[in-house]
XYZ file of N, CA, C and O in Angstrom:
592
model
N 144.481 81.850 -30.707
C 145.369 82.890 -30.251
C 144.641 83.737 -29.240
O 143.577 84.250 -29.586
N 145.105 83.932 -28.035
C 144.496 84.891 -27.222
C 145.901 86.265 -27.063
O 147.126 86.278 -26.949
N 144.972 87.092 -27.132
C 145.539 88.726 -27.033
C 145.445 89.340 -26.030
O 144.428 89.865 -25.578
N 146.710 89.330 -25.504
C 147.154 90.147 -23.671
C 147.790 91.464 -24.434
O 148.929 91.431 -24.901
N 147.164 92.323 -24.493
C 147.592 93.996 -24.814
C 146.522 94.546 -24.143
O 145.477 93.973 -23.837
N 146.914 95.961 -23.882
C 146.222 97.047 -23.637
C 145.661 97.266 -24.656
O 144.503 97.680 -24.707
N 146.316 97.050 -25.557
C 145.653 98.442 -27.274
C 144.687 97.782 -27.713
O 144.236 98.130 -28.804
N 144.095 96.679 -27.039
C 142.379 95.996 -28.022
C 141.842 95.622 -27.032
O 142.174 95.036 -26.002
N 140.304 96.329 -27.772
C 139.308 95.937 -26.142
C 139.052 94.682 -25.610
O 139.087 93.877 -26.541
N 138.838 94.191 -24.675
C 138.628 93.423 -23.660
C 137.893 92.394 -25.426
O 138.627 91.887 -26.273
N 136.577 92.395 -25.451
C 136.341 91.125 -26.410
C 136.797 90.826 -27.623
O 136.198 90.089 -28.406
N 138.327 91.607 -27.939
C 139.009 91.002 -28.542
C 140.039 89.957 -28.065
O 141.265 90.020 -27.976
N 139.012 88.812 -27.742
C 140.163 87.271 -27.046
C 140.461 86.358 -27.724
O 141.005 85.419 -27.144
N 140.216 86.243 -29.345
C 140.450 85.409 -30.267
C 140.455 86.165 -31.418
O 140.368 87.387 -31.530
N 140.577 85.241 -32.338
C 141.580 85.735 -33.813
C 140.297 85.451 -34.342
O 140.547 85.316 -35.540
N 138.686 85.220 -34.152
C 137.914 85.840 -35.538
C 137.602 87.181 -34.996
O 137.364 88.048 -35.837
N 137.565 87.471 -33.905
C 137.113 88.875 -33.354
C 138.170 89.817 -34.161
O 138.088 90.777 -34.927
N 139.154 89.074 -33.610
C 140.500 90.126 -34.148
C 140.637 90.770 -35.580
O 141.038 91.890 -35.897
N 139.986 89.265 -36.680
C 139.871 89.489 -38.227
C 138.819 90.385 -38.310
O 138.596 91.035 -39.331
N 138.297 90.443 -37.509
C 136.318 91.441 -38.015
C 137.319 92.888 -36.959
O 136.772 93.987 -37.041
N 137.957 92.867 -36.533
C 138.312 94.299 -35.685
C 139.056 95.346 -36.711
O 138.970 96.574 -36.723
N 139.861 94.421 -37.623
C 140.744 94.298 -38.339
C 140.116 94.990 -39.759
O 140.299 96.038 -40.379
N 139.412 93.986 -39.880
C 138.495 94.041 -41.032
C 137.929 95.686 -41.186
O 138.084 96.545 -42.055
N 137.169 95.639 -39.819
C 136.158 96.777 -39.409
C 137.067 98.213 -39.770
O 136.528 99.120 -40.403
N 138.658 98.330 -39.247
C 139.308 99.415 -39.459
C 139.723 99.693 -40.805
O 140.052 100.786 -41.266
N 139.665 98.398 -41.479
C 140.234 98.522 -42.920
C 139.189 99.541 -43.739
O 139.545 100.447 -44.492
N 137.416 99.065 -43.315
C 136.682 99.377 -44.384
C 136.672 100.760 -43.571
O 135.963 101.565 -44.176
N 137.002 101.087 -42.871
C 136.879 102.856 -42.469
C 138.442 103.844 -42.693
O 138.637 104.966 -42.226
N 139.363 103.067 -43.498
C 140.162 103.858 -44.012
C 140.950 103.893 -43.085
O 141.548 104.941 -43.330
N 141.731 103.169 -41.459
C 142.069 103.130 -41.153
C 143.195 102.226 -41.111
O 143.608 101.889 -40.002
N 143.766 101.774 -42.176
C 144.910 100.697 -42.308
C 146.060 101.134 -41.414
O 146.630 100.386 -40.621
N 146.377 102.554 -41.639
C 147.692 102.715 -40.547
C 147.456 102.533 -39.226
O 148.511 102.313 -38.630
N 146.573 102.535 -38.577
C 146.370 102.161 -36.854
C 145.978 100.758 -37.129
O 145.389 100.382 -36.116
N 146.014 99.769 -38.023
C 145.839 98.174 -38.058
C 147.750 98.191 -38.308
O 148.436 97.779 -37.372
N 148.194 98.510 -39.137
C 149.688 98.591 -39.013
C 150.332 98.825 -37.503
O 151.396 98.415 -37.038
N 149.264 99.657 -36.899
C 150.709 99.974 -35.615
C 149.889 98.960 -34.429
O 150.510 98.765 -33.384
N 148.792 98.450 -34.550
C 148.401 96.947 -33.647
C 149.083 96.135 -34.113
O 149.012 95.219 -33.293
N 149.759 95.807 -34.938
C 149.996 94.855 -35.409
C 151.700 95.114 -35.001
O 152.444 94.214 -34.612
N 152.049 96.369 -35.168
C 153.114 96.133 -34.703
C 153.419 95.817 -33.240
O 154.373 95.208 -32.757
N 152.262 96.442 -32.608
C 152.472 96.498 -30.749
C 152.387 94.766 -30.540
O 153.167 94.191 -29.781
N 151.782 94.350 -30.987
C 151.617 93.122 -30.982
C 151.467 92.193 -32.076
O 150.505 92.137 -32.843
N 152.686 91.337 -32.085
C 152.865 90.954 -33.568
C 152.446 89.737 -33.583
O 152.626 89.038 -34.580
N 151.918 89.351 -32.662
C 151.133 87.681 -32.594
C 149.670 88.123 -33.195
O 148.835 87.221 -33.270
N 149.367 89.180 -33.545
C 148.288 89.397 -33.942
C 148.018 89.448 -35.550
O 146.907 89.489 -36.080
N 149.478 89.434 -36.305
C 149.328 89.164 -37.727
C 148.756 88.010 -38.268
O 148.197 88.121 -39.359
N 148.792 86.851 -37.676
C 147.745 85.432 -38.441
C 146.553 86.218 -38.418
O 145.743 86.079 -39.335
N 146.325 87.075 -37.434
C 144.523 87.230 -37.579
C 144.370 87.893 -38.737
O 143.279 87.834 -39.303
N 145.525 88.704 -39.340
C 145.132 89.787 -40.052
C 145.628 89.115 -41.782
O 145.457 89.704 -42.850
N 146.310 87.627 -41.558
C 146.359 87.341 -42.517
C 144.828 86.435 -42.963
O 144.222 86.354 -44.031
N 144.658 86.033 -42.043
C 142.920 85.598 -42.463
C 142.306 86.277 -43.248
O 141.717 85.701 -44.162
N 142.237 87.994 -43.118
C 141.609 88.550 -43.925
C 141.715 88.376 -45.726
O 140.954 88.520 -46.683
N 143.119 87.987 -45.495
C 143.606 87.683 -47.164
C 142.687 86.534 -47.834
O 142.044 86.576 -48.883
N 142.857 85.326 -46.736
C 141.839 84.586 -47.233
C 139.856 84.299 -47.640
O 139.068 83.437 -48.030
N 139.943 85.921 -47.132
C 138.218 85.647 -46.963
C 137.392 85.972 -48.118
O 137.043 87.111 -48.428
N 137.166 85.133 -48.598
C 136.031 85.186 -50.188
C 135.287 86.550 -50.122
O 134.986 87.118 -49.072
N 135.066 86.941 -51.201
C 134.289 88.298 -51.591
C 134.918 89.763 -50.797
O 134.168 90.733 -50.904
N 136.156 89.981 -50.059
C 136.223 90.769 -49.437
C 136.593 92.211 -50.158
O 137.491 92.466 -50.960
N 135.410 93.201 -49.487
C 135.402 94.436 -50.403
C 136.878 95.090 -50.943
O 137.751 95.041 -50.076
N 137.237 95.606 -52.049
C 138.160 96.721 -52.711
C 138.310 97.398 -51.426
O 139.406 96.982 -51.050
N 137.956 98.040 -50.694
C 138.768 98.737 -49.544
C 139.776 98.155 -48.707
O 140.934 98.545 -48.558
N 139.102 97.008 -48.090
C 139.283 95.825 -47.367
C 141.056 95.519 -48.104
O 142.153 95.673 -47.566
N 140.726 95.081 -49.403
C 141.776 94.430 -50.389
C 143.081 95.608 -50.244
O 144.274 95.366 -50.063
N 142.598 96.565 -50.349
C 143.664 98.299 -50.411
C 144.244 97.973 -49.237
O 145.400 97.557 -49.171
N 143.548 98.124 -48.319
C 143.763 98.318 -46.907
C 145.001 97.275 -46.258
O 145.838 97.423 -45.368
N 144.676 96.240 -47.119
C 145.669 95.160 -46.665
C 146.907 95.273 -47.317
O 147.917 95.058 -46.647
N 147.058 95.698 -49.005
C 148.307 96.033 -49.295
C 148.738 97.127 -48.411
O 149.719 96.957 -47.688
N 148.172 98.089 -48.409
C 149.226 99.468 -47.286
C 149.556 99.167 -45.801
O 150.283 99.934 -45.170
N 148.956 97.907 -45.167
C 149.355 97.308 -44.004
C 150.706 96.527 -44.528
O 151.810 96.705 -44.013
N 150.505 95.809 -45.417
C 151.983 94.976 -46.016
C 153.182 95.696 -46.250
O 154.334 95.595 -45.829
N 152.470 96.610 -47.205
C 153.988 98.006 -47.308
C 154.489 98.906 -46.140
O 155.349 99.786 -46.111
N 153.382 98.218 -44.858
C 154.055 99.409 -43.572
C 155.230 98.464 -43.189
O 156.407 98.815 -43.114
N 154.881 97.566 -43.023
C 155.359 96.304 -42.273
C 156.308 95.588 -43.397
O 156.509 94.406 -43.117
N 157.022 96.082 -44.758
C 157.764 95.428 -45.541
C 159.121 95.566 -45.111
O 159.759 96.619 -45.098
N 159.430 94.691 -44.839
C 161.105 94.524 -44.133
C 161.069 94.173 -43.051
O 162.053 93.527 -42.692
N 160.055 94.389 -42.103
C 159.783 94.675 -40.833
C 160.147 92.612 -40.652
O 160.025 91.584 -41.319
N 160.626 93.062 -39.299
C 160.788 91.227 -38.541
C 159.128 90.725 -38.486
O 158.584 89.640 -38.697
N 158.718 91.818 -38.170
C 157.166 90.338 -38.296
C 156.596 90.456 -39.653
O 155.437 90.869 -39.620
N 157.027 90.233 -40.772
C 156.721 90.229 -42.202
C 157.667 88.971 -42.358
O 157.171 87.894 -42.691
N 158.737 89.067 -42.172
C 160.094 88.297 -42.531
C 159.959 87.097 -41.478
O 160.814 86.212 -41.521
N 158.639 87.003 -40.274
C 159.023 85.752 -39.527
C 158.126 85.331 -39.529
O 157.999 84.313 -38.849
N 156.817 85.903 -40.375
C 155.790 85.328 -40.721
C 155.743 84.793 -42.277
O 154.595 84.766 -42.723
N 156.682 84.397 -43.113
C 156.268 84.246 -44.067
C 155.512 82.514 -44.223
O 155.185 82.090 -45.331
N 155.401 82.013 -43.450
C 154.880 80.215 -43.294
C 153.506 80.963 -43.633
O 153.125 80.541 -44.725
N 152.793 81.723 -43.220
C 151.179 82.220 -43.377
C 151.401 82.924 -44.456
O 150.260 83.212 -44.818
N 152.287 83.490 -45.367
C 151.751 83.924 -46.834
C 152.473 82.264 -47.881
O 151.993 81.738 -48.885
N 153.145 82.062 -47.453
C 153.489 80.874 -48.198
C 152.528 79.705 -49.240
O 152.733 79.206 -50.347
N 151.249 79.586 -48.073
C 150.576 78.874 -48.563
C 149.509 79.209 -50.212
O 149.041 78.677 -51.218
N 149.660 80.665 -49.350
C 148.487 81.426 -50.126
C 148.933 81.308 -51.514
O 147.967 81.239 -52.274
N 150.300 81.252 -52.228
C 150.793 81.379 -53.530
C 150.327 79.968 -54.484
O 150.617 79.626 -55.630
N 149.326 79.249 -53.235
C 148.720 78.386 -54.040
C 147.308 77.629 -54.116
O 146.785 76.548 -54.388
N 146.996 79.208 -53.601
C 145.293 79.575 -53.336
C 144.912 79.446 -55.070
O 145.660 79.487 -56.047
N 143.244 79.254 -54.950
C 142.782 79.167 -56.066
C 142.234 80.354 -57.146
O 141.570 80.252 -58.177
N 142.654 81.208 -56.635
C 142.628 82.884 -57.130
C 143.259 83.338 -57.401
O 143.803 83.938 -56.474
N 143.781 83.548 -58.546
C 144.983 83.992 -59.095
C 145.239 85.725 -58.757
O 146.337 86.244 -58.958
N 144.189 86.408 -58.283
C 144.748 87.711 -57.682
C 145.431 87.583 -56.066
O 146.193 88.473 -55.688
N 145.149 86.592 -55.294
C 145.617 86.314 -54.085
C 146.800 85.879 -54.604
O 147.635 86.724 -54.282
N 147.411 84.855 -55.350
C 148.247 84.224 -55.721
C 149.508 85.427 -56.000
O 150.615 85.271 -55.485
N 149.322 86.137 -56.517
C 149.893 87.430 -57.034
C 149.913 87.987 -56.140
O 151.112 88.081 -55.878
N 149.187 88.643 -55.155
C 149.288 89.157 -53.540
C 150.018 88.238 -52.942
O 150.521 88.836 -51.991
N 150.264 87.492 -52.930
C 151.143 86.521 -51.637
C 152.510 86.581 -52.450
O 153.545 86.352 -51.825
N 152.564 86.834 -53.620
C 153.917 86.912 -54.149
C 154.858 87.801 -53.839
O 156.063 87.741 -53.595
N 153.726 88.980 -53.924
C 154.237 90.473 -53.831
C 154.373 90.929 -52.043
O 154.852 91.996 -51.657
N 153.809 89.801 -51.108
C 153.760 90.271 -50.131
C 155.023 89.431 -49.841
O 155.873 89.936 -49.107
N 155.202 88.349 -50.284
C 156.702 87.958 -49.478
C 157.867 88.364 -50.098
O 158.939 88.154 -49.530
N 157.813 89.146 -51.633
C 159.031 90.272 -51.416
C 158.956 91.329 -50.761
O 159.993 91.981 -50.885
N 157.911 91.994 -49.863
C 158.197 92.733 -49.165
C 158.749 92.023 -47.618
O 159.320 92.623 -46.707
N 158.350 90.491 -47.679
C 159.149 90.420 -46.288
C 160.475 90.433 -46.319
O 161.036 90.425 -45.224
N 161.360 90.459 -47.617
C 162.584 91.002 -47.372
C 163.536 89.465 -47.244
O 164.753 89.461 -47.059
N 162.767 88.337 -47.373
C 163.177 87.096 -46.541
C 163.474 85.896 -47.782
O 162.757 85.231 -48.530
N 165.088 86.043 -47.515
C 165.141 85.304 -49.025
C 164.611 83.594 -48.760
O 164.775 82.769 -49.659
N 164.056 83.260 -47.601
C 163.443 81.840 -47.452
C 161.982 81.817 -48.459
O 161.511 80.812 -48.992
N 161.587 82.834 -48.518
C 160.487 83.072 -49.540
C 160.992 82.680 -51.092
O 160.251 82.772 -52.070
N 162.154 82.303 -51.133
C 162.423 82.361 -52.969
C 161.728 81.141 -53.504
O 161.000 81.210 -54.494
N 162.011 79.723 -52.675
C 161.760 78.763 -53.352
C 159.937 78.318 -53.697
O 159.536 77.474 -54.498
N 158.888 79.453 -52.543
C 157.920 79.639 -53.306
C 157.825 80.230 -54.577
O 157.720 79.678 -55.672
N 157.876 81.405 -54.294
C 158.424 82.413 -55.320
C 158.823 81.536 -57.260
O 158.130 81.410 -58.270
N 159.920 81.234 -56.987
C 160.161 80.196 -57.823
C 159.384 78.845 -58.233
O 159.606 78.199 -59.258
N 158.463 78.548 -57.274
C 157.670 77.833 -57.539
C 156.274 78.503 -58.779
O 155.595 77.998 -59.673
N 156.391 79.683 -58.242
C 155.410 80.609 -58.714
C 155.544 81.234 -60.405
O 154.755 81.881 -61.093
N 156.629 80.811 -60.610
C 157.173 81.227 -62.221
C 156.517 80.168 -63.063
O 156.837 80.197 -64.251
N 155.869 79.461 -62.781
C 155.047 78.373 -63.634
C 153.645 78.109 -63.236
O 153.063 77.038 -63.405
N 153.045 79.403 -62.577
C 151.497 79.362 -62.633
C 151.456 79.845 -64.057
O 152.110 80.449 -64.908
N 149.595 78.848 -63.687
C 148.794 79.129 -65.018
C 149.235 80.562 -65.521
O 149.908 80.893 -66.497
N 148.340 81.643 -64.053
C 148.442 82.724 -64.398
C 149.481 83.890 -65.110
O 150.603 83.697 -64.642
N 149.490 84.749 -65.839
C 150.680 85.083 -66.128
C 150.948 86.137 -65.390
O 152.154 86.387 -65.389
N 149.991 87.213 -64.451
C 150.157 88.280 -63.949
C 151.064 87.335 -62.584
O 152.153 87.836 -62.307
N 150.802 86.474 -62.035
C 151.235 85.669 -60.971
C 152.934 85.573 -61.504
O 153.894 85.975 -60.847
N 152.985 84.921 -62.885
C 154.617 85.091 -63.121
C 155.313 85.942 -63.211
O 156.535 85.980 -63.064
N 154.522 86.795 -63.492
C 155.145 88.067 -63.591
C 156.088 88.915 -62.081
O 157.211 89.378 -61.879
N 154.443 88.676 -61.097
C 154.811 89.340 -59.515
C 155.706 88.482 -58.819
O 156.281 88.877 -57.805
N 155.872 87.338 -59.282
C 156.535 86.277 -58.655
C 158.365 86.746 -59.414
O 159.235 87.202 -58.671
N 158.590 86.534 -60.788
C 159.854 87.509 -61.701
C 160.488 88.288 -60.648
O 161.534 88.147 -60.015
N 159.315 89.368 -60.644
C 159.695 90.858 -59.960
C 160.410 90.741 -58.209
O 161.298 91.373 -57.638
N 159.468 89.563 -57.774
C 159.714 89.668 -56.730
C 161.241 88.853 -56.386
O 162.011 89.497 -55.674
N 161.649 87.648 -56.798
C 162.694 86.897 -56.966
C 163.841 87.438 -57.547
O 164.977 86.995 -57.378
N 163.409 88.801 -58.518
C 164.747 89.846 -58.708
C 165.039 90.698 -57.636
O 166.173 91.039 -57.300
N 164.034 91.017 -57.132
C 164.326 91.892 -55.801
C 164.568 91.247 -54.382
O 164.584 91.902 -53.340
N 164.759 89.840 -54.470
C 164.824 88.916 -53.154
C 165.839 88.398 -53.584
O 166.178 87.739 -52.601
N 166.766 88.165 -54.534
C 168.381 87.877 -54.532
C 169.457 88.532 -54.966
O 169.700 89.009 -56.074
N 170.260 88.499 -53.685
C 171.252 89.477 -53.877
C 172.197 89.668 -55.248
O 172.528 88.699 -55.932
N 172.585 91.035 -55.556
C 172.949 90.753 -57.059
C 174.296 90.316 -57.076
O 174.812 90.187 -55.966
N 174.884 90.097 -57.916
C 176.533 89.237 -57.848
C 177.504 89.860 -57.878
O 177.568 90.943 -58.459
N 178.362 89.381 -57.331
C 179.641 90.251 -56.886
C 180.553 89.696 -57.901
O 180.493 88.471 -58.014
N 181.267 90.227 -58.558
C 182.365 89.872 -59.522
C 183.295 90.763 -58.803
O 183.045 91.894 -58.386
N 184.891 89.816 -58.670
C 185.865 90.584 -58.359
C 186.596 91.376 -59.233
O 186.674 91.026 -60.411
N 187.278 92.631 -58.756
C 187.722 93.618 -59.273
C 188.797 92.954 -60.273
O 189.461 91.977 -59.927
N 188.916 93.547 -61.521
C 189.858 93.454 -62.716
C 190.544 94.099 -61.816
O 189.977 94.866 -61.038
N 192.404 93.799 -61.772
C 193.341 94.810 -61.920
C 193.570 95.520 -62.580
O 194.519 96.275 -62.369
């Protein structure tokens, strides 16, 4: 991925720079200005989903990425990226597994169910659980017509 914006410096021209730029704002408490790059430029979310995948990554790091998800929940680039959290619901970490659950009910995108549903029969049980929660809140509830 190369990045044509103003809003990131010049040697940000690829997506590991972008994950360590990313990264770098997370561990300084800056998640809301990684939320609004991300919105100026939304080709820049794979980079920032990398971070999900990166082994050992600090409790800030981890924070930082849910309050980027909850800026961006509903948002069209949450809902047109869900192919890059998709996979993750069958990462080998059952706290990622549970994060990718909870992040594609915030994309709002009922194409996310049939992971989701896939997800009601991990090992894990906190995973069935976020996966439950999220598949109640990703289908619409039922309309019964009015009694006369």
């Amino acid at each position: 991925m190369s990045v044509k914006s103003p809003h990131y410096p010049q040697w940000l021209i690829n997506e590991r720079n972008l994950s360590t730029y990313y990264n770098s704002l997370l561990l300084s408490g800056q998640a809301p200005k990684v939320a609004d790059l991300i919105k100026q430029n939304p080709s820049s979310f794979s980079a920032f989903v990398d971070l999900l995948n990166s082994k050992g990554s600090p409790l800030s790091t981890r924070m930082g990425i849910g309050v980027v998800m909850e800026e961006l929940a509903g948002s069209r680039i949450l809902s047109q990226h869900i192919d890059l959290l998709t996979p993750l619901t069958q990462a080998k970490d059952a706290r990622l597994r549970a994060d990718a659950c909870y992040y594609l009910e915030l994309s709002a995108n009922p194409a996310a169910l049939p992971s989701l549903q896939a997800c009601l029969h991990d090992a894990d049980p906190s995973v069935r659980e976020v996966a439950a929660d999220a598949i109640t809140n990703l289908t619409p509830p039922a309309t019964y017509p009015l009694q006369p």
